[in-house]
Amino acid sequence: MHRAYQPITPANNKLLKKRWDMSRYDTHRRKVMSAKAVIDNKPPQTYMHLHLKLKKLQVEEERLATIERDNRILLEKMSFVMRTRGRVDNRNGHEPKSLNKTKRQRELLRVTHENQAILKRISSKEPHYNHLQWEDEWQINETYMDNISKYPKDWYKQLTRRSKKKPLEEEVGEKSKSDKRRSSNQQVKPAKDKQEASENGDGAEVNKSDEDKEAIAEKDA
């Protein structure tokens, strides 16, 4: 068999040359079989979160749950309207609450305490000026002014009083005259009334005497 093998390169021993060539060829085939590709032509790796999007499914479920809840509330309202023939439900019983109420209360308490402390300090402080001494000095100054003044003190008030007294005296005089006239008229009226009463009384007596005379004549007849 070694004689049938024809080496490419010249060799002294064809058998050894054949062995060497076959071993070199086997090494080459092993290398070819175990060689890795330089260019990555494999399909990309598949990820489950790209094919099965759980977040999208969650958002869709939440949206459907919101729609279902709104539909249920709307159905309850419609059934309530159908049962009760409709009522006004626009009243809101919520009472507004201040978010900084406690802070404002603390600030108010702090300010009140500071004001009380300031007031206490002011009230406990003795005055620097004496108002009694000022009053005495003012009275002395008033006496000085009265001594050097040309007209008396409050002269304009006296003039106003005199001007007011005159019309009052005139009104009093007119009232006294009207009262006298009324008293004289009241005295005249009772005298007239007495005369009328006496006249009426005499006429009645005359009429009575005539009637008595007629009654006596009828008895005698």
Short mmCIF file of C-alpha atoms in Angstrom, two decimals, residues 2-141:
data_model
loop_
_atom_site.label_atom_id
_atom_site.label_comp_id
_atom_site.label_asym_id
_atom_site.label_seq_id
_atom_site.Cartn_x
_atom_site.Cartn_y
_atom_site.Cartn_z
CA HIS A 2 2.83 2.34 0.74
CA ARG A 3 3.97 1.99 -2.78
CA ALA A 4 0.63 3.18 -4.15
CA TYR A 5 0.87 6.36 -2.07
CA GLN A 6 2.37 9.17 -4.06
CA PRO A 7 3.54 12.00 -1.82
CA ILE A 8 3.38 15.59 -3.03
CA THR A 9 6.79 16.52 -1.71
CA PRO A 10 9.82 14.29 -2.26
CA ALA A 11 10.61 11.79 0.52
CA ASN A 12 13.11 8.99 1.10
CA ASN A 13 10.60 6.72 2.82
CA LYS A 14 7.09 6.63 1.46
CA LEU A 15 5.67 4.76 4.45
CA LEU A 16 6.86 7.31 6.96
CA LYS A 17 5.83 10.11 4.64
CA LYS A 18 2.34 8.62 4.45
CA ARG A 19 2.11 8.40 8.26
CA TRP A 20 3.23 11.94 8.72
CA ASP A 21 0.84 13.22 6.08
CA MET A 22 -2.09 11.28 7.56
CA SER A 23 -1.35 12.50 11.08
CA ARG A 24 -1.07 16.07 9.79
CA TYR A 25 -4.36 15.63 7.92
CA ASP A 26 -6.11 14.23 11.00
CA THR A 27 -4.84 17.18 13.04
CA HIS A 28 -6.15 19.54 10.41
CA ARG A 29 -9.56 17.82 10.39
CA ARG A 30 -9.78 18.01 14.15
CA LYS A 31 -8.96 21.69 14.04
CA VAL A 32 -11.54 22.26 11.33
CA MET A 33 -14.17 20.38 13.33
CA SER A 34 -13.37 22.29 16.53
CA ALA A 35 -12.96 25.71 14.86
CA LYS A 36 -15.32 28.49 16.00
CA ALA A 37 -17.04 30.92 13.65
CA VAL A 38 -15.54 34.36 13.42
CA ILE A 39 -18.85 35.95 12.36
CA ASP A 40 -21.85 35.48 14.68
CA ASN A 41 -24.63 34.49 12.29
CA LYS A 42 -26.84 32.82 14.92
CA PRO A 43 -30.34 34.22 15.67
CA PRO A 44 -30.58 36.60 18.66
CA GLN A 45 -31.48 35.31 22.08
CA THR A 46 -35.17 35.48 22.94
CA TYR A 47 -36.30 37.08 26.22
CA MET A 48 -39.63 36.28 27.86
CA HIS A 49 -40.28 39.81 29.13
CA LEU A 50 -40.21 41.02 25.50
CA HIS A 51 -42.74 38.49 24.30
CA LEU A 52 -44.90 38.39 27.42
CA LYS A 53 -45.25 42.03 28.64
CA LEU A 54 -46.50 41.69 32.22
CA LYS A 55 -46.55 45.44 32.90
CA LYS A 56 -48.82 46.05 29.94
CA LEU A 57 -51.15 43.30 31.14
CA GLN A 58 -51.21 44.84 34.63
CA VAL A 59 -52.05 48.32 33.30
CA GLU A 60 -54.77 46.85 31.12
CA GLU A 61 -56.27 44.98 34.08
CA GLU A 62 -56.23 48.16 36.20
CA ARG A 63 -57.94 50.10 33.41
CA LEU A 64 -60.62 47.44 33.07
CA ALA A 65 -61.11 47.40 36.85
CA THR A 66 -61.55 51.20 36.88
CA ILE A 67 -64.07 51.02 34.06
CA GLU A 68 -65.96 48.26 35.85
CA ARG A 69 -66.02 50.24 39.10
CA ASP A 70 -67.30 53.38 37.34
CA ASN A 71 -69.97 51.35 35.58
CA ARG A 72 -71.06 49.81 38.87
CA ILE A 73 -71.30 53.25 40.55
CA LEU A 74 -73.27 54.61 37.60
CA LEU A 75 -75.61 51.62 37.70
CA GLU A 76 -76.19 52.12 41.44
CA LYS A 77 -77.00 55.79 40.86
CA MET A 78 -79.40 54.96 38.06
CA SER A 79 -81.15 52.32 40.16
CA PHE A 80 -81.40 54.78 43.06
CA VAL A 81 -82.93 57.39 40.75
CA MET A 82 -85.41 54.85 39.41
CA ARG A 83 -86.39 53.76 42.90
CA THR A 84 -86.68 57.23 44.50
CA ARG A 85 -87.79 59.23 41.43
CA GLY A 86 -84.65 61.33 41.52
CA ARG A 87 -83.21 63.61 44.18
CA VAL A 88 -80.63 66.36 44.27
CA ASP A 89 -77.29 64.90 45.33
CA ASN A 90 -75.05 67.92 44.74
CA ARG A 91 -74.62 68.69 48.43
CA ASN A 92 -71.21 68.07 49.84
CA GLY A 93 -71.03 67.35 53.55
CA HIS A 94 -67.29 67.76 53.67
CA GLU A 95 -66.16 70.46 56.07
CA PRO A 96 -63.00 72.24 54.94
CA LYS A 97 -60.14 71.99 57.41
CA SER A 98 -57.12 74.20 57.53
CA LEU A 99 -53.77 72.49 57.08
CA ASN A 100 -51.84 75.05 59.13
CA LYS A 101 -54.41 75.55 61.90
CA THR A 102 -52.14 74.23 64.65
CA LYS A 103 -49.27 76.40 63.44
CA ARG A 104 -51.45 79.52 63.46
CA GLN A 105 -52.72 78.66 66.95
CA ARG A 106 -49.18 78.24 68.24
CA GLU A 107 -48.19 81.54 66.63
CA LEU A 108 -51.21 83.26 68.16
CA LEU A 109 -50.40 81.88 71.61
CA ARG A 110 -46.81 82.99 71.25
CA VAL A 111 -47.86 86.52 70.26
CA THR A 112 -50.38 86.73 73.12
CA HIS A 113 -47.78 85.60 75.64
CA GLU A 114 -45.33 88.17 74.31
CA ASN A 115 -47.97 90.90 74.48
CA GLN A 116 -48.88 89.93 78.02
CA ALA A 117 -45.23 90.00 79.02
CA ILE A 118 -44.77 93.43 77.42
CA LEU A 119 -47.95 94.72 79.06
CA LYS A 120 -46.81 93.41 82.43
CA ARG A 121 -43.44 95.10 82.03
CA ILE A 122 -45.08 98.37 81.02
CA SER A 123 -47.60 98.29 83.87
CA SER A 124 -44.96 97.38 86.43
CA LYS A 125 -42.69 100.22 85.27
CA GLU A 126 -43.02 103.38 87.35
CA PRO A 127 -43.71 106.56 85.37
CA HIS A 128 -40.90 109.03 84.86
CA TYR A 129 -43.19 112.09 84.94
CA ASN A 130 -45.57 113.04 87.73
CA HIS A 131 -49.02 113.95 86.37
CA LEU A 132 -50.08 115.51 89.68
CA GLN A 133 -47.21 117.95 89.46
CA TRP A 134 -48.22 118.74 85.86
CA GLU A 135 -51.78 119.44 86.96
CA ASP A 136 -50.62 121.82 89.70
CA GLU A 137 -48.36 123.63 87.26
CA TRP A 138 -51.21 123.96 84.78
CA GLN A 139 -53.47 125.50 87.39
CA ILE A 140 -50.75 128.03 88.25
CA ASN A 141 -50.35 128.83 84.54
#
